[in-house]
Short mmCIF file of C-alpha atoms in Angstrom, two decimals:
data_model
loop_
_atom_site.label_atom_id
_atom_site.label_comp_id
_atom_site.label_asym_id
_atom_site.label_seq_id
_atom_site.Cartn_x
_atom_site.Cartn_y
_atom_site.Cartn_z
CA MET A 1 -12.13 -18.06 3.57
CA ALA A 2 -15.88 -18.30 4.20
CA SER A 3 -16.56 -14.55 4.04
CA THR A 4 -15.96 -12.24 1.09
CA ASN A 5 -12.61 -10.47 1.49
CA ASN A 6 -10.74 -7.86 -0.47
CA VAL A 7 -7.70 -8.46 1.75
CA THR A 8 -5.40 -11.40 1.02
CA GLU A 9 -2.29 -10.19 2.85
CA LEU A 10 -1.80 -8.49 6.20
CA ILE A 11 0.95 -6.05 7.18
CA ILE A 12 2.22 -6.60 10.74
CA VAL A 13 3.19 -3.47 12.69
CA GLY A 14 5.54 -5.44 14.95
CA LEU A 15 6.87 -4.61 18.40
CA PHE A 16 9.31 -1.77 17.67
CA GLN A 17 9.87 0.53 14.70
CA ASP A 18 13.52 1.56 15.21
CA PRO A 19 15.77 -0.70 13.02
CA GLU A 20 18.60 -0.66 15.58
CA VAL A 21 16.24 -1.69 18.39
CA GLN A 22 14.80 -4.43 16.17
CA ARG A 23 18.24 -5.86 15.44
CA GLY A 24 19.09 -5.84 19.15
CA CYS A 25 15.76 -7.53 19.94
CA PHE A 26 16.49 -10.17 17.30
CA VAL A 27 19.66 -11.22 19.13
CA VAL A 28 17.91 -11.26 22.53
CA PHE A 29 14.86 -13.20 21.32
CA LEU A 30 17.05 -15.63 19.37
CA LEU A 31 18.94 -16.49 22.56
CA VAL A 32 15.66 -16.83 24.50
CA TYR A 33 14.16 -19.07 21.80
CA LEU A 34 17.26 -21.28 21.69
CA ALA A 35 17.16 -21.55 25.49
CA THR A 36 13.47 -22.53 25.25
CA MET A 37 14.21 -25.24 22.70
CA VAL A 38 17.25 -26.62 24.55
CA GLY A 39 15.72 -26.43 28.05
CA ASN A 40 12.40 -28.02 27.18
CA GLY A 41 14.01 -30.49 24.77
CA LEU A 42 16.40 -31.59 27.50
CA ILE A 43 13.48 -32.28 29.86
CA VAL A 44 11.69 -34.35 27.18
CA LEU A 45 14.88 -36.32 26.49
CA THR A 46 15.77 -36.82 30.17
CA VAL A 47 12.29 -38.04 31.16
CA ASN A 48 12.10 -40.47 28.25
CA VAL A 49 15.62 -41.86 28.76
CA SER A 50 15.98 -41.88 32.56
CA LYS A 51 14.60 -44.89 34.42
CA SER A 52 14.32 -42.88 37.65
CA LEU A 53 11.70 -40.52 36.15
CA ARG A 54 8.93 -43.01 35.39
CA SER A 55 6.23 -41.55 37.64
CA PRO A 56 3.12 -39.87 36.15
CA MET A 57 4.34 -36.44 37.30
CA TYR A 58 7.37 -36.62 34.99
CA PHE A 59 5.31 -38.20 32.22
CA PHE A 60 3.08 -35.10 32.26
CA LEU A 61 6.08 -32.80 32.63
CA SER A 62 7.64 -34.19 29.43
CA TYR A 63 4.43 -33.48 27.51
CA LEU A 64 4.22 -30.00 29.02
CA SER A 65 7.75 -29.30 27.77
CA LEU A 66 6.84 -30.66 24.34
CA VAL A 67 3.83 -28.33 24.21
CA GLU A 68 6.05 -25.39 25.26
CA ILE A 69 8.33 -26.09 22.28
CA THR A 70 5.45 -26.17 19.80
CA TYR A 71 3.60 -23.26 21.45
CA SER A 72 6.62 -20.97 21.28
CA SER A 73 7.41 -22.09 17.71
CA THR A 74 4.02 -20.91 16.41
CA VAL A 75 4.99 -17.28 17.09
CA VAL A 76 8.68 -16.71 17.82
CA PRO A 77 10.39 -17.80 14.52
CA LYS A 78 8.07 -15.61 12.40
CA PHE A 79 8.41 -12.78 14.93
CA MET A 80 12.23 -12.94 14.74
CA THR A 81 12.35 -12.94 10.93
CA ASP A 82 10.00 -9.93 10.94
CA LEU A 83 12.45 -8.06 13.17
CA LEU A 84 14.94 -8.12 10.27
CA ALA A 85 12.37 -7.30 7.55
CA LYS A 86 11.53 -3.79 6.35
CA ILE A 87 7.93 -4.75 5.55
CA LYS A 88 6.38 -7.42 7.75
CA THR A 89 3.63 -9.34 6.00
CA ILE A 90 1.62 -12.53 6.42
CA SER A 91 -1.04 -14.05 4.19
CA LEU A 92 -4.60 -14.20 5.50
CA GLU A 93 -4.43 -18.02 5.37
CA GLY A 94 -1.12 -17.94 7.25
CA CYS A 95 -2.69 -15.67 9.85
CA VAL A 96 -5.59 -18.09 10.37
CA ALA A 97 -3.15 -21.00 10.68
CA GLN A 98 -1.12 -19.12 13.31
CA ILE A 99 -4.28 -18.38 15.32
CA PHE A 100 -5.29 -22.05 15.18
CA PHE A 101 -1.95 -23.48 16.38
CA PHE A 102 -1.36 -20.71 18.92
CA HIS A 103 -4.68 -21.41 20.66
CA PHE A 104 -4.40 -25.17 20.14
CA PHE A 105 -1.08 -25.47 21.97
CA GLY A 106 -1.95 -22.75 24.50
CA VAL A 107 -5.16 -24.43 25.67
CA THR A 108 -3.53 -27.88 25.57
CA GLU A 109 -1.03 -26.45 28.05
CA ILE A 110 -3.89 -25.27 30.29
CA PHE A 111 -5.38 -28.78 30.31
CA LEU A 112 -1.97 -30.32 31.04
CA LEU A 113 -1.42 -27.95 33.97
CA THR A 114 -4.84 -29.01 35.30
CA VAL A 115 -3.92 -32.68 34.86
CA MET A 116 -0.64 -32.10 36.72
CA ALA A 117 -2.55 -30.49 39.59
CA TYR A 118 -4.89 -33.50 39.71
CA ASP A 119 -1.86 -35.82 39.77
CA ARG A 120 -0.41 -33.95 42.78
CA TYR A 121 -3.82 -34.02 44.49
CA VAL A 122 -4.06 -37.81 44.16
CA ALA A 123 -0.41 -38.31 45.21
CA ILE A 124 -0.80 -36.21 48.38
CA CYS A 125 -4.44 -36.70 49.36
CA LYS A 126 -4.91 -40.35 48.27
CA PRO A 127 -1.40 -41.84 48.44
CA LEU A 128 -2.56 -45.45 49.02
CA HIS A 129 -4.64 -45.41 45.83
CA TYR A 130 -2.20 -43.38 43.73
CA THR A 131 -0.81 -46.19 41.56
CA THR A 132 -4.31 -47.52 40.90
CA ILE A 133 -5.88 -44.15 40.04
CA MET A 134 -2.94 -42.82 38.04
CA SER A 135 -2.25 -45.94 36.00
CA ARG A 136 -0.34 -45.72 32.73
CA SER A 137 -3.52 -46.04 30.66
CA VAL A 138 -5.22 -43.25 32.65
CA CYS A 139 -2.18 -41.01 32.15
CA HIS A 140 -2.30 -41.57 28.39
CA LEU A 141 -6.04 -40.82 28.35
CA LEU A 142 -5.51 -37.58 30.30
CA VAL A 143 -2.81 -36.43 27.89
CA ALA A 144 -4.95 -37.36 24.87
CA GLY A 145 -7.88 -35.49 26.42
CA SER A 146 -5.68 -32.42 26.86
CA TRP A 147 -4.73 -32.41 23.18
CA LEU A 148 -8.36 -32.99 22.18
CA GLY A 149 -9.57 -30.16 24.42
CA GLY A 150 -7.04 -27.80 22.83
CA PHE A 151 -8.18 -28.85 19.37
CA PHE A 152 -11.88 -28.20 20.03
CA HIS A 153 -11.15 -24.82 21.63
CA SER A 154 -9.02 -23.81 18.66
CA MET A 155 -11.69 -24.90 16.19
CA VAL A 156 -14.13 -22.46 17.83
CA GLN A 157 -11.58 -19.67 17.39
CA ILE A 158 -11.13 -20.55 13.72
CA ILE A 159 -14.88 -20.67 13.07
CA ILE A 160 -15.09 -17.14 14.52
CA THR A 161 -12.18 -15.99 12.35
CA LEU A 162 -13.73 -17.38 9.18
CA GLN A 163 -16.87 -15.30 9.76
CA LEU A 164 -14.94 -12.03 9.66
CA SER A 165 -14.93 -9.86 6.53
CA PHE A 166 -11.91 -7.72 5.62
CA CYS A 167 -12.55 -5.05 3.03
CA GLY A 168 -10.32 -2.14 3.92
CA PRO A 169 -7.29 -1.67 6.21
CA ASN A 170 -4.85 -4.56 6.29
CA VAL A 171 -2.40 -3.37 8.96
CA ILE A 172 -2.53 -5.56 12.07
CA ASP A 173 -1.39 -3.76 15.20
CA HIS A 174 0.53 -6.62 16.78
CA TYR A 175 3.62 -8.78 16.21
CA PHE A 176 1.60 -11.95 15.53
CA CYS A 177 -1.94 -12.89 14.53
CA ASP A 178 -4.60 -13.12 17.20
CA LEU A 179 -8.34 -12.53 17.31
CA HIS A 180 -8.48 -9.16 19.06
CA PRO A 181 -6.25 -7.30 16.56
CA LEU A 182 -8.13 -9.00 13.69
CA PHE A 183 -11.43 -7.74 15.08
CA LYS A 184 -10.16 -4.18 14.63
CA LEU A 185 -9.64 -4.81 10.89
CA SER A 186 -13.04 -6.38 10.24
CA CYS A 187 -15.52 -4.24 8.30
CA THR A 188 -18.48 -5.87 10.09
CA ASP A 189 -19.65 -5.61 13.70
CA THR A 190 -17.69 -8.02 15.91
CA SER A 191 -19.53 -7.54 19.22
CA VAL A 192 -21.04 -11.06 19.12
CA GLU A 193 -17.68 -12.59 18.19
CA GLY A 194 -16.07 -10.62 21.02
CA VAL A 195 -18.50 -12.15 23.54
CA ILE A 196 -17.76 -15.66 22.21
CA VAL A 197 -14.00 -15.07 22.52
CA LEU A 198 -14.55 -13.70 26.04
CA ALA A 199 -16.36 -16.92 26.97
CA ASN A 200 -14.11 -19.30 25.02
CA SER A 201 -10.80 -17.77 26.11
CA GLY A 202 -11.28 -15.33 28.97
CA LEU A 203 -13.87 -17.13 31.09
CA PHE A 204 -12.25 -20.49 30.31
CA SER A 205 -8.91 -19.14 31.59
CA ILE A 206 -10.55 -17.74 34.74
CA PHE A 207 -12.41 -21.01 35.45
CA SER A 208 -9.27 -23.11 34.87
CA PHE A 209 -7.18 -20.79 37.05
CA LEU A 210 -9.70 -20.89 39.92
CA LEU A 211 -9.90 -24.69 39.62
CA LEU A 212 -6.11 -24.96 39.81
CA VAL A 213 -5.84 -22.56 42.75
CA SER A 214 -8.60 -24.46 44.59
CA SER A 215 -6.88 -27.79 44.01
CA TYR A 216 -3.57 -26.48 45.40
CA ILE A 217 -5.36 -25.02 48.44
CA VAL A 218 -6.82 -28.49 49.12
CA ILE A 219 -3.38 -30.05 48.61
CA LEU A 220 -1.70 -27.59 51.01
CA TYR A 221 -4.45 -28.16 53.58
CA ASN A 222 -3.92 -31.93 53.44
CA LEU A 223 -0.16 -31.57 53.88
CA ARG A 224 -0.65 -30.86 57.59
CA ASN A 225 -1.05 -34.62 58.11
CA HIS A 226 2.31 -35.44 56.50
CA SER A 227 5.77 -35.64 58.05
CA ALA A 228 8.11 -32.66 57.93
CA GLU A 229 10.17 -34.28 55.15
CA GLY A 230 7.04 -35.19 53.20
CA ARG A 231 5.74 -31.63 53.54
CA ARG A 232 9.05 -30.20 52.34
CA LYS A 233 9.16 -32.36 49.21
CA ALA A 234 5.50 -31.78 48.38
CA LEU A 235 5.77 -28.03 48.93
CA SER A 236 8.83 -27.86 46.66
CA THR A 237 6.97 -29.65 43.85
CA CYS A 238 3.76 -27.66 44.31
CA ALA A 239 5.68 -24.37 44.43
CA SER A 240 7.07 -25.07 40.95
CA HIS A 241 3.61 -25.89 39.61
CA ILE A 242 1.99 -22.82 41.21
CA THR A 243 4.72 -20.53 39.82
CA VAL A 244 4.19 -21.84 36.29
CA VAL A 245 0.40 -21.50 36.65
CA LEU A 246 0.72 -17.85 37.73
CA LEU A 247 3.18 -17.02 34.94
CA PHE A 248 0.90 -18.56 32.31
CA PHE A 249 -2.55 -17.49 33.49
CA GLY A 250 -1.73 -13.95 34.61
CA PRO A 251 -1.07 -12.51 31.11
CA ALA A 252 -3.75 -14.69 29.47
CA ILE A 253 -6.47 -13.46 31.84
CA PHE A 254 -5.25 -9.87 31.44
CA LEU A 255 -5.59 -10.05 27.65
CA TYR A 256 -8.73 -12.10 27.11
CA MET A 257 -10.92 -10.79 29.95
CA ARG A 258 -10.84 -7.25 28.52
CA PRO A 259 -12.78 -5.81 25.58
CA PRO A 260 -10.87 -5.87 22.26
CA SER A 261 -11.09 -2.06 21.95
CA THR A 262 -8.45 -1.38 24.63
CA PHE A 263 -5.35 -2.74 23.00
CA THR A 264 -2.19 -0.63 23.38
CA GLU A 265 -0.11 -2.32 26.10
CA ASP A 266 -1.11 -5.86 25.07
CA LYS A 267 1.94 -6.45 22.87
CA LEU A 268 4.42 -6.26 25.75
CA VAL A 269 2.23 -8.55 27.88
CA ALA A 270 2.00 -10.99 24.96
CA VAL A 271 5.80 -11.06 24.65
CA PHE A 272 5.96 -12.37 28.20
CA TYR A 273 3.71 -15.39 27.68
CA THR A 274 4.75 -16.22 24.09
CA VAL A 275 8.52 -15.74 24.42
CA VAL A 276 9.62 -15.57 28.06
CA THR A 277 7.36 -18.03 29.93
CA PRO A 278 8.19 -21.08 27.72
CA MET A 279 11.87 -20.45 28.53
CA LEU A 280 11.26 -20.10 32.29
CA ASN A 281 9.27 -23.31 32.76
CA PRO A 282 12.19 -25.78 32.42
CA ILE A 283 14.29 -23.57 34.71
CA ILE A 284 11.54 -23.50 37.36
CA TYR A 285 10.97 -27.25 37.24
CA THR A 286 14.63 -28.29 37.23
CA LEU A 287 15.96 -25.83 39.83
CA ARG A 288 13.46 -27.01 42.45
CA ASN A 289 13.55 -30.72 41.60
CA ALA A 290 16.53 -32.78 42.75
CA GLU A 291 15.41 -35.90 40.83
CA VAL A 292 15.33 -34.08 37.48
CA LYS A 293 18.70 -32.44 38.17
CA ASN A 294 20.30 -35.75 39.12
CA ALA A 295 18.84 -37.49 36.05
CA MET A 296 20.19 -34.71 33.83
CA ARG A 297 23.65 -35.00 35.39
CA LYS A 298 23.63 -38.78 34.80
CA LEU A 299 22.48 -38.31 31.21
CA TRP A 300 25.14 -35.64 30.60
CA GLY A 301 27.77 -37.84 32.27
CA LYS A 302 26.91 -40.77 29.99
CA ARG A 303 27.16 -38.52 26.92
CA MET A 304 30.56 -37.21 28.05
CA ASN A 305 31.88 -40.70 28.77
CA SER A 306 30.66 -42.09 25.43
CA GLY A 307 32.27 -39.09 23.72
CA ARG A 308 35.64 -39.90 25.33
CA ASP A 309 35.36 -43.53 24.22
#
């Protein structure tokens, strides 16, 4: 660590203190995590195997599902093991690593959601130029740019973390490592760092959210020129995207647009976007998308037939 620290290990308060409640939560969160892995993994597999899902929209969807798997895995496995532990600890280096990957995958998801909105905009507003604009090479560049954007954002968060000094309390009032609870443990003034986090996370989330909402308003406005069937299909796809955007951005804006001093109800909000939302995304996308459902049925049917042989 760059700063002088007397603290090498952090004690995590966790979500609940009652052992019985913790054991019950372990079972619930284990089932949710398994559903997240299976649901998102099935989307990645289906898109990569099925020949009917070769459009850019499904290409981006497969990467979004991959990010959901990695994003959830930065927090949930450690969180679940802590539910069964009497004393919940994490090394300072492990805490920094968790912050890096949590923000890396989280912001990569924001960029991917923005890319998916752009893809729908081109498909609906510029249909004759869609295949030219959204070529395979452009799609790969957009995905690579999303990962790169997440990396640079996360590096800023880590640089901030490395400037903090910890010389006293080592109890982190959360169930995973993030910047706001770490600020409360620092023995130096963190007002400047708080402003940087507000700009890097809070304002970035607000700007991205407003950009996404604006793009979908433009898309919906342009749908008036389409046929009834075209409007129905486009609205179904956009509804899934908008639902995911609201589920992701709502909690993120709530947490990062507020000062780090008000921090009591944040843990329950954080559970929603670290544990629940990654599980809901594959459900939202598959329930409203006939092509994905049909491709999954074909894939499952092939597996069943090969198993009988």
